[in-house]
């Protein structure tokens, strides 16, 4: 059997792309550790780049890739639920900061939606892209469902969600340090609110308390974004 025949055989099975995804992330995480966990060496960014290059070079369509990688997508749900474990551990701090968190949640969620839509309109993006941008700061499953509800392309929204998460994870630590913000609860909440799961993962790498509050922000902002986007879009696009 030639290498071409072997590739055709392997590419037809979903296990190839699941394995490719896992290997890419494990390798990216090793590079992240070797780089001293610097934000620019974000493992998600590296893994996405590697997998994208493999798909382009091999000419593999996304549906064929997703048929294998969908198991990783499925795990997003259990991973989100698992955030309840650190939440219980830091429950006293959460209760004490409940009011400031809710205020920050509303302000941050509205700001994320309004700023994305207005900036997109300012640079002349079409209405479909603007709609896809609106829920970009929510976690992927919620953002994709919200996008579909407002007439946007869920696939485009998924890409924008990933880019938002990666950008937030790269910028959050240097930005917070530059601002002199040392409260890990506030840092984590901001990371989870602005950059959902990828930002939450970065927050856990920095400090468990930051990760806990990032997880809270991820869940609450997902819910609020799903409510606000359909309400705000007609006004913002009008």
PDB file of C-alpha atoms in Angstrom:
ATOM      1  CA  UNK A   1       0.000   0.000   0.000  1.00  0.00           C
ATOM      2  CA  UNK A   2       1.407   3.411  -0.995  1.00  0.00           C
ATOM      3  CA  UNK A   3       1.531   6.423   1.315  1.00  0.00           C
ATOM      4  CA  UNK A   4      -1.255   8.049  -0.725  1.00  0.00           C
ATOM      5  CA  UNK A   5      -3.473   4.988  -0.349  1.00  0.00           C
ATOM      6  CA  UNK A   6      -2.714   4.886   3.379  1.00  0.00           C
ATOM      7  CA  UNK A   7      -3.622   8.561   3.770  1.00  0.00           C
ATOM      8  CA  UNK A   8      -6.896   8.095   1.883  1.00  0.00           C
ATOM      9  CA  UNK A   9      -7.757   5.165   4.133  1.00  0.00           C
ATOM     10  CA  UNK A  10      -6.905   6.996   7.367  1.00  0.00           C
ATOM     11  CA  UNK A  11      -8.559  10.257   6.310  1.00  0.00           C
ATOM     12  CA  UNK A  12     -11.845   8.444   5.852  1.00  0.00           C
ATOM     13  CA  UNK A  13     -12.004   7.528   9.539  1.00  0.00           C
ATOM     14  CA  UNK A  14     -12.944   9.973  12.315  1.00  0.00           C
ATOM     15  CA  UNK A  15     -10.223   8.707  14.669  1.00  0.00           C
ATOM     16  CA  UNK A  16      -7.510  10.385  12.584  1.00  0.00           C
ATOM     17  CA  UNK A  17      -8.784  13.900  13.261  1.00  0.00           C
ATOM     18  CA  UNK A  18      -9.462  13.292  16.922  1.00  0.00           C
ATOM     19  CA  UNK A  19      -5.896  12.011  17.272  1.00  0.00           C
ATOM     20  CA  UNK A  20      -4.547  14.960  15.274  1.00  0.00           C
ATOM     21  CA  UNK A  21      -6.362  17.425  17.522  1.00  0.00           C
ATOM     22  CA  UNK A  22      -5.133  15.803  20.730  1.00  0.00           C
ATOM     23  CA  UNK A  23      -1.524  15.520  19.513  1.00  0.00           C
ATOM     24  CA  UNK A  24      -1.556  19.148  18.355  1.00  0.00           C
ATOM     25  CA  UNK A  25      -2.767  20.348  21.746  1.00  0.00           C
ATOM     26  CA  UNK A  26      -0.365  18.176  23.755  1.00  0.00           C
ATOM     27  CA  UNK A  27       2.550  19.442  21.649  1.00  0.00           C
ATOM     28  CA  UNK A  28       1.322  23.044  21.944  1.00  0.00           C
ATOM     29  CA  UNK A  29       0.998  22.735  25.718  1.00  0.00           C
ATOM     30  CA  UNK A  30       4.550  21.373  25.924  1.00  0.00           C
ATOM     31  CA  UNK A  31       5.760  24.410  23.976  1.00  0.00           C
ATOM     32  CA  UNK A  32       3.749  26.658  26.289  1.00  0.00           C
ATOM     33  CA  UNK A  33       5.453  25.160  29.359  1.00  0.00           C
ATOM     34  CA  UNK A  34       8.875  25.344  27.696  1.00  0.00           C
ATOM     35  CA  UNK A  35       8.267  29.039  26.969  1.00  0.00           C
ATOM     36  CA  UNK A  36       7.639  29.715  30.659  1.00  0.00           C
ATOM     37  CA  UNK A  37       3.855  29.938  30.173  1.00  0.00           C
ATOM     38  CA  UNK A  38       4.141  33.259  28.387  1.00  0.00           C
ATOM     39  CA  UNK A  39       0.794  34.539  27.041  1.00  0.00           C
ATOM     40  CA  UNK A  40       2.011  34.721  23.437  1.00  0.00           C
ATOM     41  CA  UNK A  41       2.736  30.975  23.522  1.00  0.00           C
ATOM     42  CA  UNK A  42      -0.939  30.240  24.140  1.00  0.00           C
ATOM     43  CA  UNK A  43      -1.464  26.505  23.511  1.00  0.00           C
ATOM     44  CA  UNK A  44      -4.903  26.983  21.946  1.00  0.00           C
ATOM     45  CA  UNK A  45      -3.469  29.442  19.412  1.00  0.00           C
ATOM     46  CA  UNK A  46      -0.621  27.082  18.532  1.00  0.00           C
ATOM     47  CA  UNK A  47      -2.864  24.008  18.308  1.00  0.00           C
ATOM     48  CA  UNK A  48      -5.457  25.794  16.150  1.00  0.00           C
ATOM     49  CA  UNK A  49      -2.706  26.991  13.810  1.00  0.00           C
ATOM     50  CA  UNK A  50      -1.195  23.528  13.482  1.00  0.00           C
ATOM     51  CA  UNK A  51      -4.517  21.801  12.832  1.00  0.00           C
ATOM     52  CA  UNK A  52      -5.556  24.508  10.342  1.00  0.00           C
ATOM     53  CA  UNK A  53      -2.326  24.064   8.394  1.00  0.00           C
ATOM     54  CA  UNK A  54      -2.818  20.281   8.305  1.00  0.00           C
ATOM     55  CA  UNK A  55      -6.397  20.682   7.047  1.00  0.00           C
ATOM     56  CA  UNK A  56      -5.406  23.173   4.345  1.00  0.00           C
ATOM     57  CA  UNK A  57      -2.401  21.160   3.147  1.00  0.00           C
ATOM     58  CA  UNK A  58      -4.374  17.915   3.085  1.00  0.00           C
ATOM     59  CA  UNK A  59      -7.422  19.532   1.476  1.00  0.00           C
ATOM     60  CA  UNK A  60      -9.699  18.203   4.202  1.00  0.00           C
ATOM     61  CA  UNK A  61     -13.134  19.897   4.464  1.00  0.00           C
ATOM     62  CA  UNK A  62     -14.311  20.993   7.882  1.00  0.00           C
ATOM     63  CA  UNK A  63     -17.245  18.518   8.075  1.00  0.00           C
ATOM     64  CA  UNK A  64     -14.802  15.622   7.613  1.00  0.00           C
ATOM     65  CA  UNK A  65     -12.559  17.011  10.344  1.00  0.00           C
ATOM     66  CA  UNK A  66     -15.441  17.702  12.733  1.00  0.00           C
ATOM     67  CA  UNK A  67     -16.741  14.156  12.344  1.00  0.00           C
ATOM     68  CA  UNK A  68     -13.689  13.068  14.300  1.00  0.00           C
ATOM     69  CA  UNK A  69     -13.070  16.089  16.515  1.00  0.00           C
ATOM     70  CA  UNK A  70     -16.686  16.437  17.689  1.00  0.00           C
ATOM     71  CA  UNK A  71     -15.898  14.379  20.793  1.00  0.00           C
ATOM     72  CA  UNK A  72     -13.696  17.254  22.005  1.00  0.00           C
ATOM     73  CA  UNK A  73     -16.581  19.630  21.260  1.00  0.00           C
ATOM     74  CA  UNK A  74     -18.894  17.402  23.296  1.00  0.00           C
ATOM     75  CA  UNK A  75     -16.560  17.686  26.295  1.00  0.00           C
ATOM     76  CA  UNK A  76     -17.122  21.457  26.445  1.00  0.00           C
ATOM     77  CA  UNK A  77     -20.366  20.807  28.324  1.00  0.00           C
ATOM     78  CA  UNK A  78     -18.918  18.574  31.083  1.00  0.00           C
ATOM     79  CA  UNK A  79     -15.894  20.876  31.380  1.00  0.00           C
ATOM     80  CA  UNK A  80     -18.180  23.858  31.989  1.00  0.00           C
ATOM     81  CA  UNK A  81     -20.170  21.940  34.608  1.00  0.00           C
ATOM     82  CA  UNK A  82     -16.914  20.927  36.317  1.00  0.00           C
ATOM     83  CA  UNK A  83     -16.266  24.602  37.069  1.00  0.00           C
ATOM     84  CA  UNK A  84     -18.712  24.148  39.950  1.00  0.00           C
ATOM     85  CA  UNK A  85     -15.994  22.335  41.931  1.00  0.00           C
ATOM     86  CA  UNK A  86     -13.756  25.396  42.530  1.00  0.00           C
ATOM     87  CA  UNK A  87     -16.897  27.520  42.881  1.00  0.00           C
ATOM     88  CA  UNK A  88     -17.905  25.549  45.995  1.00  0.00           C
ATOM     89  CA  UNK A  89     -14.381  25.894  47.366  1.00  0.00           C
ATOM     90  CA  UNK A  90     -14.487  29.689  47.161  1.00  0.00           C
ATOM     91  CA  UNK A  91     -18.176  30.140  47.946  1.00  0.00           C
ATOM     92  CA  UNK A  92     -17.671  32.614  50.848  1.00  0.00           C
ATOM     93  CA  UNK A  93     -15.694  34.985  48.605  1.00  0.00           C
ATOM     94  CA  UNK A  94     -18.301  34.641  45.865  1.00  0.00           C
ATOM     95  CA  UNK A  95     -21.136  35.548  48.230  1.00  0.00           C
ATOM     96  CA  UNK A  96     -19.245  38.558  49.555  1.00  0.00           C
ATOM     97  CA  UNK A  97     -18.617  39.925  46.053  1.00  0.00           C
ATOM     98  CA  UNK A  98     -22.015  39.101  44.551  1.00  0.00           C
ATOM     99  CA  UNK A  99     -23.225  42.701  44.052  1.00  0.00           C
ATOM    100  CA  UNK A 100     -20.000  44.005  42.434  1.00  0.00           C
ATOM    101  CA  UNK A 101     -19.956  40.918  40.204  1.00  0.00           C
ATOM    102  CA  UNK A 102     -23.500  41.479  38.957  1.00  0.00           C
ATOM    103  CA  UNK A 103     -22.774  45.143  38.199  1.00  0.00           C
ATOM    104  CA  UNK A 104     -19.576  44.199  36.353  1.00  0.00           C
ATOM    105  CA  UNK A 105     -21.456  41.459  34.505  1.00  0.00           C
ATOM    106  CA  UNK A 106     -24.126  43.786  33.127  1.00  0.00           C
ATOM    107  CA  UNK A 107     -21.659  46.536  32.208  1.00  0.00           C
ATOM    108  CA  UNK A 108     -19.198  44.110  30.650  1.00  0.00           C
ATOM    109  CA  UNK A 109     -21.766  42.130  28.699  1.00  0.00           C
ATOM    110  CA  UNK A 110     -23.473  45.206  27.270  1.00  0.00           C
ATOM    111  CA  UNK A 111     -20.104  46.781  26.447  1.00  0.00           C
ATOM    112  CA  UNK A 112     -18.898  43.653  24.647  1.00  0.00           C
ATOM    113  CA  UNK A 113     -21.998  43.513  22.445  1.00  0.00           C
ATOM    114  CA  UNK A 114     -22.349  47.228  21.735  1.00  0.00           C
ATOM    115  CA  UNK A 115     -18.651  47.873  21.062  1.00  0.00           C
ATOM    116  CA  UNK A 116     -18.371  44.889  18.690  1.00  0.00           C
ATOM    117  CA  UNK A 117     -21.425  45.883  16.670  1.00  0.00           C
ATOM    118  CA  UNK A 118     -20.613  49.613  16.481  1.00  0.00           C
ATOM    119  CA  UNK A 119     -16.975  49.028  15.525  1.00  0.00           C
ATOM    120  CA  UNK A 120     -18.023  46.512  12.879  1.00  0.00           C
ATOM    121  CA  UNK A 121     -20.485  48.991  11.402  1.00  0.00           C
ATOM    122  CA  UNK A 122     -17.868  51.753  11.568  1.00  0.00           C
ATOM    123  CA  UNK A 123     -15.467  49.791   9.351  1.00  0.00           C
ATOM    124  CA  UNK A 124     -18.263  48.883   6.950  1.00  0.00           C
ATOM    125  CA  UNK A 125     -18.786  45.168   7.603  1.00  0.00           C
ATOM    126  CA  UNK A 126     -21.944  43.628   6.187  1.00  0.00           C
ATOM    127  CA  UNK A 127     -24.966  42.956   8.382  1.00  0.00           C
ATOM    128  CA  UNK A 128     -24.421  39.193   8.469  1.00  0.00           C
ATOM    129  CA  UNK A 129     -20.911  39.584   9.850  1.00  0.00           C
ATOM    130  CA  UNK A 130     -22.066  42.217  12.330  1.00  0.00           C
ATOM    131  CA  UNK A 131     -24.715  39.829  13.646  1.00  0.00           C
ATOM    132  CA  UNK A 132     -22.135  37.052  13.942  1.00  0.00           C
ATOM    133  CA  UNK A 133     -19.856  39.348  15.958  1.00  0.00           C
ATOM    134  CA  UNK A 134     -22.457  40.346  18.549  1.00  0.00           C
ATOM    135  CA  UNK A 135     -22.258  37.203  20.767  1.00  0.00           C
ATOM    136  CA  UNK A 136     -18.476  36.699  20.358  1.00  0.00           C
ATOM    137  CA  UNK A 137     -17.701  37.017  24.079  1.00  0.00           C
ATOM    138  CA  UNK A 138     -20.029  34.176  25.092  1.00  0.00           C
ATOM    139  CA  UNK A 139     -18.869  30.572  25.256  1.00  0.00           C
ATOM    140  CA  UNK A 140     -19.045  28.786  21.875  1.00  0.00           C
ATOM    141  CA  UNK A 141     -22.221  26.668  22.258  1.00  0.00           C
ATOM    142  CA  UNK A 142     -24.250  29.624  23.546  1.00  0.00           C
ATOM    143  CA  UNK A 143     -22.754  32.041  21.017  1.00  0.00           C
ATOM    144  CA  UNK A 144     -23.530  29.715  18.109  1.00  0.00           C
ATOM    145  CA  UNK A 145     -27.108  29.203  19.265  1.00  0.00           C
ATOM    146  CA  UNK A 146     -27.564  32.945  19.732  1.00  0.00           C
ATOM    147  CA  UNK A 147     -26.110  33.625  16.281  1.00  0.00           C
ATOM    148  CA  UNK A 148     -28.573  31.233  14.690  1.00  0.00           C
ATOM    149  CA  UNK A 149     -31.440  32.919  16.536  1.00  0.00           C
ATOM    150  CA  UNK A 150     -30.537  36.358  15.136  1.00  0.00           C
ATOM    151  CA  UNK A 151     -29.942  35.180  11.561  1.00  0.00           C
ATOM    152  CA  UNK A 152     -26.145  34.965  11.642  1.00  0.00           C
ATOM    153  CA  UNK A 153     -23.871  32.138  10.497  1.00  0.00           C
ATOM    154  CA  UNK A 154     -23.058  29.955  13.552  1.00  0.00           C
ATOM    155  CA  UNK A 155     -19.830  28.731  11.925  1.00  0.00           C
ATOM    156  CA  UNK A 156     -18.581  32.298  11.484  1.00  0.00           C
ATOM    157  CA  UNK A 157     -19.544  33.086  15.063  1.00  0.00           C
ATOM    158  CA  UNK A 158     -17.586  30.038  16.266  1.00  0.00           C
ATOM    159  CA  UNK A 159     -14.457  31.346  14.525  1.00  0.00           C
ATOM    160  CA  UNK A 160     -14.947  34.802  16.032  1.00  0.00           C
ATOM    161  CA  UNK A 161     -15.490  33.291  19.489  1.00  0.00           C
ATOM    162  CA  UNK A 162     -12.212  31.384  19.236  1.00  0.00           C
ATOM    163  CA  UNK A 163     -10.323  34.473  18.045  1.00  0.00           C
ATOM    164  CA  UNK A 164     -11.828  36.507  20.890  1.00  0.00           C
ATOM    165  CA  UNK A 165     -10.831  33.883  23.434  1.00  0.00           C
ATOM    166  CA  UNK A 166      -7.284  33.581  22.153  1.00  0.00           C
ATOM    167  CA  UNK A 167      -6.854  37.349  21.990  1.00  0.00           C
ATOM    168  CA  UNK A 168      -8.178  37.750  25.519  1.00  0.00           C
ATOM    169  CA  UNK A 169      -6.003  34.965  26.903  1.00  0.00           C
ATOM    170  CA  UNK A 170      -2.913  36.555  25.354  1.00  0.00           C
ATOM    171  CA  UNK A 171      -3.668  40.092  26.521  1.00  0.00           C
ATOM    172  CA  UNK A 172      -5.283  39.598  29.919  1.00  0.00           C
ATOM    173  CA  UNK A 173      -2.193  39.046  32.091  1.00  0.00           C
ATOM    174  CA  UNK A 174      -0.027  41.837  30.592  1.00  0.00           C
ATOM    175  CA  UNK A 175      -2.998  44.219  30.629  1.00  0.00           C
ATOM    176  CA  UNK A 176      -3.907  43.509  34.241  1.00  0.00           C
ATOM    177  CA  UNK A 177      -0.275  43.867  35.275  1.00  0.00           C
ATOM    178  CA  UNK A 178      -0.010  47.173  33.414  1.00  0.00           C
ATOM    179  CA  UNK A 179      -3.150  48.421  35.164  1.00  0.00           C
ATOM    180  CA  UNK A 180      -1.750  47.359  38.536  1.00  0.00           C
ATOM    181  CA  UNK A 181      -4.786  45.172  39.269  1.00  0.00           C
ATOM    182  CA  UNK A 182      -3.714  42.611  41.870  1.00  0.00           C
ATOM    183  CA  UNK A 183      -7.090  41.290  42.984  1.00  0.00           C
ATOM    184  CA  UNK A 184      -7.261  37.810  41.439  1.00  0.00           C
ATOM    185  CA  UNK A 185     -11.033  37.652  41.775  1.00  0.00           C
ATOM    186  CA  UNK A 186     -11.420  40.806  39.659  1.00  0.00           C
ATOM    187  CA  UNK A 187      -8.764  39.691  37.181  1.00  0.00           C
ATOM    188  CA  UNK A 188     -10.393  36.320  36.705  1.00  0.00           C
ATOM    189  CA  UNK A 189     -13.905  37.709  36.383  1.00  0.00           C
ATOM    190  CA  UNK A 190     -12.757  40.105  33.675  1.00  0.00           C
ATOM    191  CA  UNK A 191     -10.968  37.310  31.801  1.00  0.00           C
ATOM    192  CA  UNK A 192     -13.955  34.970  31.862  1.00  0.00           C
ATOM    193  CA  UNK A 193     -16.407  37.696  30.905  1.00  0.00           C
ATOM    194  CA  UNK A 194     -14.397  38.974  27.941  1.00  0.00           C
ATOM    195  CA  UNK A 195     -12.852  35.755  26.631  1.00  0.00           C
ATOM    196  CA  UNK A 196     -15.047  32.867  27.888  1.00  0.00           C
ATOM    197  CA  UNK A 197     -13.497  29.379  28.129  1.00  0.00           C
ATOM    198  CA  UNK A 198     -10.055  30.131  26.737  1.00  0.00           C
ATOM    199  CA  UNK A 199      -9.695  33.120  29.066  1.00  0.00           C
ATOM    200  CA  UNK A 200     -10.939  30.971  31.955  1.00  0.00           C
ATOM    201  CA  UNK A 201      -8.317  28.331  31.209  1.00  0.00           C
ATOM    202  CA  UNK A 202      -5.653  31.046  31.255  1.00  0.00           C
ATOM    203  CA  UNK A 203      -7.007  32.399  34.550  1.00  0.00           C
ATOM    204  CA  UNK A 204      -6.706  28.957  36.184  1.00  0.00           C
ATOM    205  CA  UNK A 205      -3.067  28.823  35.072  1.00  0.00           C
ATOM    206  CA  UNK A 206      -2.424  32.088  36.881  1.00  0.00           C
ATOM    207  CA  UNK A 207      -4.336  31.451  40.123  1.00  0.00           C
ATOM    208  CA  UNK A 208      -7.151  29.114  41.293  1.00  0.00           C
ATOM    209  CA  UNK A 209      -9.202  32.019  42.670  1.00  0.00           C
ATOM    210  CA  UNK A 210      -8.904  33.869  39.358  1.00  0.00           C
ATOM    211  CA  UNK A 211     -10.008  30.728  37.528  1.00  0.00           C
ATOM    212  CA  UNK A 212     -13.027  30.315  39.783  1.00  0.00           C
ATOM    213  CA  UNK A 213     -14.283  33.832  39.169  1.00  0.00           C
ATOM    214  CA  UNK A 214     -13.535  33.486  35.470  1.00  0.00           C
ATOM    215  CA  UNK A 215     -15.750  30.392  35.403  1.00  0.00           C
ATOM    216  CA  UNK A 216     -18.554  32.296  37.104  1.00  0.00           C
ATOM    217  CA  UNK A 217     -18.261  35.103  34.574  1.00  0.00           C
ATOM    218  CA  UNK A 218     -18.228  32.607  31.701  1.00  0.00           C
ATOM    219  CA  UNK A 219     -21.526  31.063  32.770  1.00  0.00           C
ATOM    220  CA  UNK A 220     -23.318  34.274  33.681  1.00  0.00           C
ATOM    221  CA  UNK A 221     -22.170  36.132  30.589  1.00  0.00           C
ATOM    222  CA  UNK A 222     -23.282  33.268  28.361  1.00  0.00           C
ATOM    223  CA  UNK A 223     -26.785  33.499  29.771  1.00  0.00           C
ATOM    224  CA  UNK A 224     -26.930  37.302  29.650  1.00  0.00           C
ATOM    225  CA  UNK A 225     -25.516  37.460  26.120  1.00  0.00           C
ATOM    226  CA  UNK A 226     -28.191  35.054  24.881  1.00  0.00           C
ATOM    227  CA  UNK A 227     -30.829  37.385  26.364  1.00  0.00           C
ATOM    228  CA  UNK A 228     -29.315  40.733  25.359  1.00  0.00           C
ATOM    229  CA  UNK A 229     -28.165  40.116  21.775  1.00  0.00           C
ATOM    230  CA  UNK A 230     -31.681  39.639  20.315  1.00  0.00           C
ATOM    231  CA  UNK A 231     -32.878  42.665  22.288  1.00  0.00           C
ATOM    232  CA  UNK A 232     -30.005  45.024  21.413  1.00  0.00           C
ATOM    233  CA  UNK A 233     -29.323  44.103  17.783  1.00  0.00           C
ATOM    234  CA  UNK A 234     -32.445  45.680  16.267  1.00  0.00           C
ATOM    235  CA  UNK A 235     -31.643  48.925  18.037  1.00  0.00           C
ATOM    236  CA  UNK A 236     -27.929  48.825  17.124  1.00  0.00           C
ATOM    237  CA  UNK A 237     -28.604  47.955  13.470  1.00  0.00           C
ATOM    238  CA  UNK A 238     -31.536  50.311  13.071  1.00  0.00           C
TER     239      UNK A 238
END
